[in-house]
JSON list of C-alpha atoms in Angstrom, two decimals:
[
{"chain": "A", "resi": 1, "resn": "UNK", "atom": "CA", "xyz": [6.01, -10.12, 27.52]},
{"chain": "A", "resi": 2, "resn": "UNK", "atom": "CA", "xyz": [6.73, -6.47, 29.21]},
{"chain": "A", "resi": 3, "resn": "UNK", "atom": "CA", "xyz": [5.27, -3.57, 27.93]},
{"chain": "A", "resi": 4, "resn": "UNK", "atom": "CA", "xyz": [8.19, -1.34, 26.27]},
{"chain": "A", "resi": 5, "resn": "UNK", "atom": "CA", "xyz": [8.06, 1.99, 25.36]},
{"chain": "A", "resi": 6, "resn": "UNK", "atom": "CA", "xyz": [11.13, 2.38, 23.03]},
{"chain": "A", "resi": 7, "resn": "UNK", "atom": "CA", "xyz": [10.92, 5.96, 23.89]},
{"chain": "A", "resi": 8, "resn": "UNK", "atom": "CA", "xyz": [9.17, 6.88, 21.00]},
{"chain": "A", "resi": 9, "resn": "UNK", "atom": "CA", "xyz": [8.33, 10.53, 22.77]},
{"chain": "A", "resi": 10, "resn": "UNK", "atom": "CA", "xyz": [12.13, 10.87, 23.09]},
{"chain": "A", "resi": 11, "resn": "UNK", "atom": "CA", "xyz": [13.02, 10.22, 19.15]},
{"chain": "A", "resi": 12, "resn": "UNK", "atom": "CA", "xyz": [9.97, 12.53, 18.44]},
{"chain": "A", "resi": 13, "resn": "UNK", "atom": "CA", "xyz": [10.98, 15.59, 20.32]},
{"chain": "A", "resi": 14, "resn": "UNK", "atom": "CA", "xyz": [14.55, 15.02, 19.12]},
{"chain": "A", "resi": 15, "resn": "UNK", "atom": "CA", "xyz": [13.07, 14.59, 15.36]},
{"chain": "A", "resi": 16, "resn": "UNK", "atom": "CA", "xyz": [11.49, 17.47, 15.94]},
{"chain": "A", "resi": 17, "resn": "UNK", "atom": "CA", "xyz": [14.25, 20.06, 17.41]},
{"chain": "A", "resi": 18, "resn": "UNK", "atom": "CA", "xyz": [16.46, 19.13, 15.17]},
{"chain": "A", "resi": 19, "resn": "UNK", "atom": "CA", "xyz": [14.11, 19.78, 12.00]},
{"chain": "A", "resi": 20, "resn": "UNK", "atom": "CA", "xyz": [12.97, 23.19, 13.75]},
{"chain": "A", "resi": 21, "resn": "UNK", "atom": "CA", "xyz": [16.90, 24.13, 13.55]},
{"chain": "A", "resi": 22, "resn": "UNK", "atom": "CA", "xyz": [17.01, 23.17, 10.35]},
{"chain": "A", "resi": 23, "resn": "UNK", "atom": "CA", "xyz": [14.28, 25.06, 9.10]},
{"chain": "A", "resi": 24, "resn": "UNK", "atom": "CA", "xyz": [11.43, 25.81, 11.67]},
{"chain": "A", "resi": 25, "resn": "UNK", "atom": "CA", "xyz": [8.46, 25.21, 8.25]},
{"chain": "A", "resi": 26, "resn": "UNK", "atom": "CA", "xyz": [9.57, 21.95, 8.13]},
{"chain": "A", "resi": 27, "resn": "UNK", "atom": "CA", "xyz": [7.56, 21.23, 11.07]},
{"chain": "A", "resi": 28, "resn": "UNK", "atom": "CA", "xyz": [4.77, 21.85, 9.03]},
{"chain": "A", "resi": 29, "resn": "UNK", "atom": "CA", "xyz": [5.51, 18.55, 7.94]},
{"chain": "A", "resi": 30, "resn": "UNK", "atom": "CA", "xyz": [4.75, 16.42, 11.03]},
{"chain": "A", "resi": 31, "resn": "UNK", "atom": "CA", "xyz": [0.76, 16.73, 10.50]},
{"chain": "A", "resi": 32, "resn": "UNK", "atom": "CA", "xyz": [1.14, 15.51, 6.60]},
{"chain": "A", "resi": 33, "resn": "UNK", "atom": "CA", "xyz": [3.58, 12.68, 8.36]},
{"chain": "A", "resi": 34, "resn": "UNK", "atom": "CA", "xyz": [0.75, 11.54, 10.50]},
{"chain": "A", "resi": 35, "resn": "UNK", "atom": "CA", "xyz": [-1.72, 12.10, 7.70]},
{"chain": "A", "resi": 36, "resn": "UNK", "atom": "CA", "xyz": [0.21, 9.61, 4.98]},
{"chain": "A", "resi": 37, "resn": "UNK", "atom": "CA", "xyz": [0.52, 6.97, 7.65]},
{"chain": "A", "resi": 38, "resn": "UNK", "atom": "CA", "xyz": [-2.74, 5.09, 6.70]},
{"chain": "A", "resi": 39, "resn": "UNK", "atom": "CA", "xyz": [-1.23, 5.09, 3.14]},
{"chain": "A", "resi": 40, "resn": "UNK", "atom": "CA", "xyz": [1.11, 2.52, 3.65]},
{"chain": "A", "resi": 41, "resn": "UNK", "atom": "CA", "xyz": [4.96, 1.49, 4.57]},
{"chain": "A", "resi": 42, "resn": "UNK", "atom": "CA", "xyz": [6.03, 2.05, 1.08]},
{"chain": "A", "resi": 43, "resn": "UNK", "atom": "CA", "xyz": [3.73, 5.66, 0.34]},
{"chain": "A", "resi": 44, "resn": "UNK", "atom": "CA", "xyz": [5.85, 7.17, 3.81]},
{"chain": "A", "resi": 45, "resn": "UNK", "atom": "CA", "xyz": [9.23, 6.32, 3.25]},
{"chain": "A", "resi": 46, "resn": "UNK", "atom": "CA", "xyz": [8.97, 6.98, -0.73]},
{"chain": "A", "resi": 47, "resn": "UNK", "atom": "CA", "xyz": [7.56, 10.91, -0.10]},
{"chain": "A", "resi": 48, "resn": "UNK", "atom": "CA", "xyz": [11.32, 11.62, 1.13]},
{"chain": "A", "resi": 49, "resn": "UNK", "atom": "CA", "xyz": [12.33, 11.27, -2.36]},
{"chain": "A", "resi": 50, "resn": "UNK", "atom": "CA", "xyz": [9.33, 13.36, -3.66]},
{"chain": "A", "resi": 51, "resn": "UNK", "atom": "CA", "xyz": [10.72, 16.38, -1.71]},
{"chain": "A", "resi": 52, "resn": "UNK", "atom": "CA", "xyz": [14.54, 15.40, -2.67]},
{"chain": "A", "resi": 53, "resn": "UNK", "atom": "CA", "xyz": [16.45, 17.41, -4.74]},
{"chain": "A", "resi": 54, "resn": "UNK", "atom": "CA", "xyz": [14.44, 20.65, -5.22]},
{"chain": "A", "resi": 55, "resn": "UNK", "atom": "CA", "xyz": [14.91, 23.61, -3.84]},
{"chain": "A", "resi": 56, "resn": "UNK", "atom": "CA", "xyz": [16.52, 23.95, 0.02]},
{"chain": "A", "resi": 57, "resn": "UNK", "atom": "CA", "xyz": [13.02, 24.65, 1.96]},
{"chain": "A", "resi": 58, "resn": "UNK", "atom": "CA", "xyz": [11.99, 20.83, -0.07]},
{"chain": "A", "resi": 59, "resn": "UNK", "atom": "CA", "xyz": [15.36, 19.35, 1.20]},
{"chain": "A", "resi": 60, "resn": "UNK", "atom": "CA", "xyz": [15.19, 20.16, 4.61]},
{"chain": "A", "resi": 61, "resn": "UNK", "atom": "CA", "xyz": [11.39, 18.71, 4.20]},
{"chain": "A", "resi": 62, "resn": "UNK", "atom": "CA", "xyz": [12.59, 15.87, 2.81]},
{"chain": "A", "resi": 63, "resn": "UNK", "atom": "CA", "xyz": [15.34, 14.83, 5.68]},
{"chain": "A", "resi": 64, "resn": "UNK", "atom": "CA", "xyz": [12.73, 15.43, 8.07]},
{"chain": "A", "resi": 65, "resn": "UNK", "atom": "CA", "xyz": [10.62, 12.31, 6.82]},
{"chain": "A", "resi": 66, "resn": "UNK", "atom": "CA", "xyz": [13.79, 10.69, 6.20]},
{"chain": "A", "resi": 67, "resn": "UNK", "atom": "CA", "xyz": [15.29, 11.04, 9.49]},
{"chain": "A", "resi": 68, "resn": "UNK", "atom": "CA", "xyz": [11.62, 9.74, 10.95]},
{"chain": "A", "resi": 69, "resn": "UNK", "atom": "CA", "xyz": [11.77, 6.58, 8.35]},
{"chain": "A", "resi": 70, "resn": "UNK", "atom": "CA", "xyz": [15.19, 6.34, 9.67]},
{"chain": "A", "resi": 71, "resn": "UNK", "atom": "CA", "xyz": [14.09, 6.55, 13.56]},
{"chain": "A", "resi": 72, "resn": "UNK", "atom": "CA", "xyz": [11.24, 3.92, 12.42]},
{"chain": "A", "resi": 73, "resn": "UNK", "atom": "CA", "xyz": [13.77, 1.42, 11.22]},
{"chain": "A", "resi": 74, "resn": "UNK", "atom": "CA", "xyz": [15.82, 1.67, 14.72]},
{"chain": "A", "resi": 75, "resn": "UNK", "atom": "CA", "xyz": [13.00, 1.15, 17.26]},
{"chain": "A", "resi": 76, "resn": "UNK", "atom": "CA", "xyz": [11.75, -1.44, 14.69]},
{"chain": "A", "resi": 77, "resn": "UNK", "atom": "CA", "xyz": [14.78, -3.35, 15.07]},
{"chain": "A", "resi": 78, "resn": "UNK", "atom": "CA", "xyz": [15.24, -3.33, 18.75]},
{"chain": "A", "resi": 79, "resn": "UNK", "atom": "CA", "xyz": [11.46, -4.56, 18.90]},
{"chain": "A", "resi": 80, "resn": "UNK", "atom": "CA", "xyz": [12.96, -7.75, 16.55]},
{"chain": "A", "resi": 81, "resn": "UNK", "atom": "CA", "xyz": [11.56, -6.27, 13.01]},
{"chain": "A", "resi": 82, "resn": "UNK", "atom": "CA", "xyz": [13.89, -5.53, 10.42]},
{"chain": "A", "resi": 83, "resn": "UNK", "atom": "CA", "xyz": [12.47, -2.57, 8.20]},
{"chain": "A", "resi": 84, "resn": "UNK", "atom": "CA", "xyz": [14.06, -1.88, 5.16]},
{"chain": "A", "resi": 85, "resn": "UNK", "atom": "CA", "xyz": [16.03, 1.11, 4.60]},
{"chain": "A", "resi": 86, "resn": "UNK", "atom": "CA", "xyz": [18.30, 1.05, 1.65]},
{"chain": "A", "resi": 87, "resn": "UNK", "atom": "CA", "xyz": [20.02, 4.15, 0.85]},
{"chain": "A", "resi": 88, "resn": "UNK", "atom": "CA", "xyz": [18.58, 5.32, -2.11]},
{"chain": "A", "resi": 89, "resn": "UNK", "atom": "CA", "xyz": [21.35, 7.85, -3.93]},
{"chain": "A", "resi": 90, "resn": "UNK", "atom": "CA", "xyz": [21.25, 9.66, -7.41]},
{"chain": "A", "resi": 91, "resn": "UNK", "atom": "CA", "xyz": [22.80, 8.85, -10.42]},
{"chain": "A", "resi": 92, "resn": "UNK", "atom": "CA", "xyz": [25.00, 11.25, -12.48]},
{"chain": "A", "resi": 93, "resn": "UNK", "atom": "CA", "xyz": [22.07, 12.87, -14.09]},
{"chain": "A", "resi": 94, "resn": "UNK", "atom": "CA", "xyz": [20.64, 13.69, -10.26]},
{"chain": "A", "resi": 95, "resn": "UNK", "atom": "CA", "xyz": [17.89, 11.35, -10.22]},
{"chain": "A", "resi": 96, "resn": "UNK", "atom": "CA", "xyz": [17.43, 8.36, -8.48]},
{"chain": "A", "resi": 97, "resn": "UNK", "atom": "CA", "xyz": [17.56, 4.88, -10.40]},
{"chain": "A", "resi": 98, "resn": "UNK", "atom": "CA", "xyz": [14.08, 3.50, -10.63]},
{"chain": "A", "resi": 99, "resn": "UNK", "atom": "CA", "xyz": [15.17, -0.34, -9.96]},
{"chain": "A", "resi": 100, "resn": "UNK", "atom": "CA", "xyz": [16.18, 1.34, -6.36]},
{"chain": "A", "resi": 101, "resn": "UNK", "atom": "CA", "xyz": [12.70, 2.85, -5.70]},
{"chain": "A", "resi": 102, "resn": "UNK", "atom": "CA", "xyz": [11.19, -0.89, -6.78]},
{"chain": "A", "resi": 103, "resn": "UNK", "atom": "CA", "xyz": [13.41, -2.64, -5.05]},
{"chain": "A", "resi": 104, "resn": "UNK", "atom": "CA", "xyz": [13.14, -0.85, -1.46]},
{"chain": "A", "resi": 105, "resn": "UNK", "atom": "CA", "xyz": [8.99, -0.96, -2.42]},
{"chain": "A", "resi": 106, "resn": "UNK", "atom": "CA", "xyz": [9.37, -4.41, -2.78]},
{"chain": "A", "resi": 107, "resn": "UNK", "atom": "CA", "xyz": [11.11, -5.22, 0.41]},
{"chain": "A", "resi": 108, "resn": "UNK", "atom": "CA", "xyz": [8.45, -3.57, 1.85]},
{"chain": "A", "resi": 109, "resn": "UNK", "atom": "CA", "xyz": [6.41, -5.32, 0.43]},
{"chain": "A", "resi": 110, "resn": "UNK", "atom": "CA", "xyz": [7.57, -8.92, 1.24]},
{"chain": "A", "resi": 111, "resn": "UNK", "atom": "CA", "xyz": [7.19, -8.15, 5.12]},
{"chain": "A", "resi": 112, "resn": "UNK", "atom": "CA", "xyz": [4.51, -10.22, 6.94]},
{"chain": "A", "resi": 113, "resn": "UNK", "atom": "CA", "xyz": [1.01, -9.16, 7.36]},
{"chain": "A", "resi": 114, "resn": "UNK", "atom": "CA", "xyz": [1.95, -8.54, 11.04]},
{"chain": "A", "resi": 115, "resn": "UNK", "atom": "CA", "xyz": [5.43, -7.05, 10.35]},
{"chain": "A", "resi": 116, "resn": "UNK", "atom": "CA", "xyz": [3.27, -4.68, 8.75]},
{"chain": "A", "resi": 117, "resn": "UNK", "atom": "CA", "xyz": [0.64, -3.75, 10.90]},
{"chain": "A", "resi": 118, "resn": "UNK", "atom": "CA", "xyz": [3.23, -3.63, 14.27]},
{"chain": "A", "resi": 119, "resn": "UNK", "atom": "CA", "xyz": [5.09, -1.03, 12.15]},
{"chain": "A", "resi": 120, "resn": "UNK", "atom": "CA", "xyz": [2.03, 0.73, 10.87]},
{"chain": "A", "resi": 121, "resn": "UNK", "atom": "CA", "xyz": [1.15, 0.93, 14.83]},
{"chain": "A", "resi": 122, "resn": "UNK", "atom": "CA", "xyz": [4.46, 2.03, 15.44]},
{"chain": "A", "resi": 123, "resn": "UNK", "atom": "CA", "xyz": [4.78, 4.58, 13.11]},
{"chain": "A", "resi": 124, "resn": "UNK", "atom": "CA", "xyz": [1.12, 5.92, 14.00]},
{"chain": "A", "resi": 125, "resn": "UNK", "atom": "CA", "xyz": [2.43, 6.36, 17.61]},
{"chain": "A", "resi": 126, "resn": "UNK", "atom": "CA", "xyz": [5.47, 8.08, 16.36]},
{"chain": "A", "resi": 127, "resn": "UNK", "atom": "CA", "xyz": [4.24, 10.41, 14.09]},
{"chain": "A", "resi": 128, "resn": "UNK", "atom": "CA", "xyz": [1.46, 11.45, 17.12]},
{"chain": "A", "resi": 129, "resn": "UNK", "atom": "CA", "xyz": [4.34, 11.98, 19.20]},
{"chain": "A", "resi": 130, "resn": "UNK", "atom": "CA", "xyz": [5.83, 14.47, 16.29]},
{"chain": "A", "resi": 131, "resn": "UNK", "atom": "CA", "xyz": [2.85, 16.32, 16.33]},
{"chain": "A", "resi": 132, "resn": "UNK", "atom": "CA", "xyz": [2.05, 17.01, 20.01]},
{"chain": "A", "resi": 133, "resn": "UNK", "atom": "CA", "xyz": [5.84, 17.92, 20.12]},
{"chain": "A", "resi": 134, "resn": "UNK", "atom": "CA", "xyz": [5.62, 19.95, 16.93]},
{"chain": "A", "resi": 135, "resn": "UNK", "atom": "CA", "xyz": [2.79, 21.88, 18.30]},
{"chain": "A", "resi": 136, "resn": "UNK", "atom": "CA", "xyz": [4.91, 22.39, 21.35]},
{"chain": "A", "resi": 137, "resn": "UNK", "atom": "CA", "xyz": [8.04, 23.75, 19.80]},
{"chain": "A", "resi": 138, "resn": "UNK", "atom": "CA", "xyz": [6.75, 26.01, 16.59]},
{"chain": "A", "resi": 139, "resn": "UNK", "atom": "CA", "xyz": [8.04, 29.11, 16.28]},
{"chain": "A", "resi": 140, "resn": "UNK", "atom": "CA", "xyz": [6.05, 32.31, 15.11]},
{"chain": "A", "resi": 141, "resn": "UNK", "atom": "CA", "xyz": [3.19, 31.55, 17.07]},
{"chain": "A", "resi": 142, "resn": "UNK", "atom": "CA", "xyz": [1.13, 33.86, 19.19]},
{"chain": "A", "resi": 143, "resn": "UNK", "atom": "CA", "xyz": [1.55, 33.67, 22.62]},
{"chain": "A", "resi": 144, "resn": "UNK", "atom": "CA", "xyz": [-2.14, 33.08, 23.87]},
{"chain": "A", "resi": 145, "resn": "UNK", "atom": "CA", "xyz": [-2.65, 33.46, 27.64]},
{"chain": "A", "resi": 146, "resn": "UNK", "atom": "CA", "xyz": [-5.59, 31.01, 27.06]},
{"chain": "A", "resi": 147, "resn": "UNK", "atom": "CA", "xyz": [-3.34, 28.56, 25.52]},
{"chain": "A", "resi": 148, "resn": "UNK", "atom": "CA", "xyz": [-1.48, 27.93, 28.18]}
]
């Protein structure tokens, strides 16, 4: 078997120009990303819907972890891994149905001991990416001659 990269440094610096046009704080987000990887499958895609719905700083948080859940599930399936990624949508009241949430943690869930730890390693890899490209591309920083 060939090493493949799935050009995880390519999704990463796209991830992360297109959150920094979005809103350039939600980059602060990469380094929690990286942080709530040990946590779990389920812990990272659910804290999407944590940041849903409030106000527009939260929202534009909140597609940032989606769009990398969303980026996970792609390079997952072209390594032969299907991750789950229902779309999760709220009801009439503007919240979303509980039976969703346990069904896409359940899914999770049911993937193999392996499944799991290949995506873990995945996502670990992708969310380092995020951050070395995050760190790269922030805005308001100082411009250091020694950091150069």
């Amino acid at each position: 078997m060939a090493w493949q990269s799935y050009e995880l440094d390519r999704i990463a610096q796209k991830l992360v120009l297109n959150a920094r046009d979005r809103d350039p704080k939600s980059l602060n987000q990469s380094h929690k990303m990286r942080m709530a990887v040990p946590y779990g499958l389920e812990r990272f895609w659910g804290e999407h819907l944590r940041l849903k719905g409030k106000k527009l700083e939260d929202q534009n948080k909140s597609i940032f972890w989606k769009e990398t859940w969303d980026s996970l599930a792609q390079v997952m399936k072209k390594a032969g891994v299907t991750i789950p990624n229902d779309p999760v949508r709220p009801d009439s009241r503007g919240q979303i149905p509980t039976a969703e949430i346990q069904g896409m943690s359940e899914k999770l869930w049911s993937l193999t001991i392996e499944e799991q730890r290949v995506a873990i390693a995945v996502l670990t890899q992708l969310c380092d990416c995020i951050v070395w490209w995050t760190q790269r591309y922030k805005t308001g920083r100082s411009n250091d001659d020694t950091d150069s």
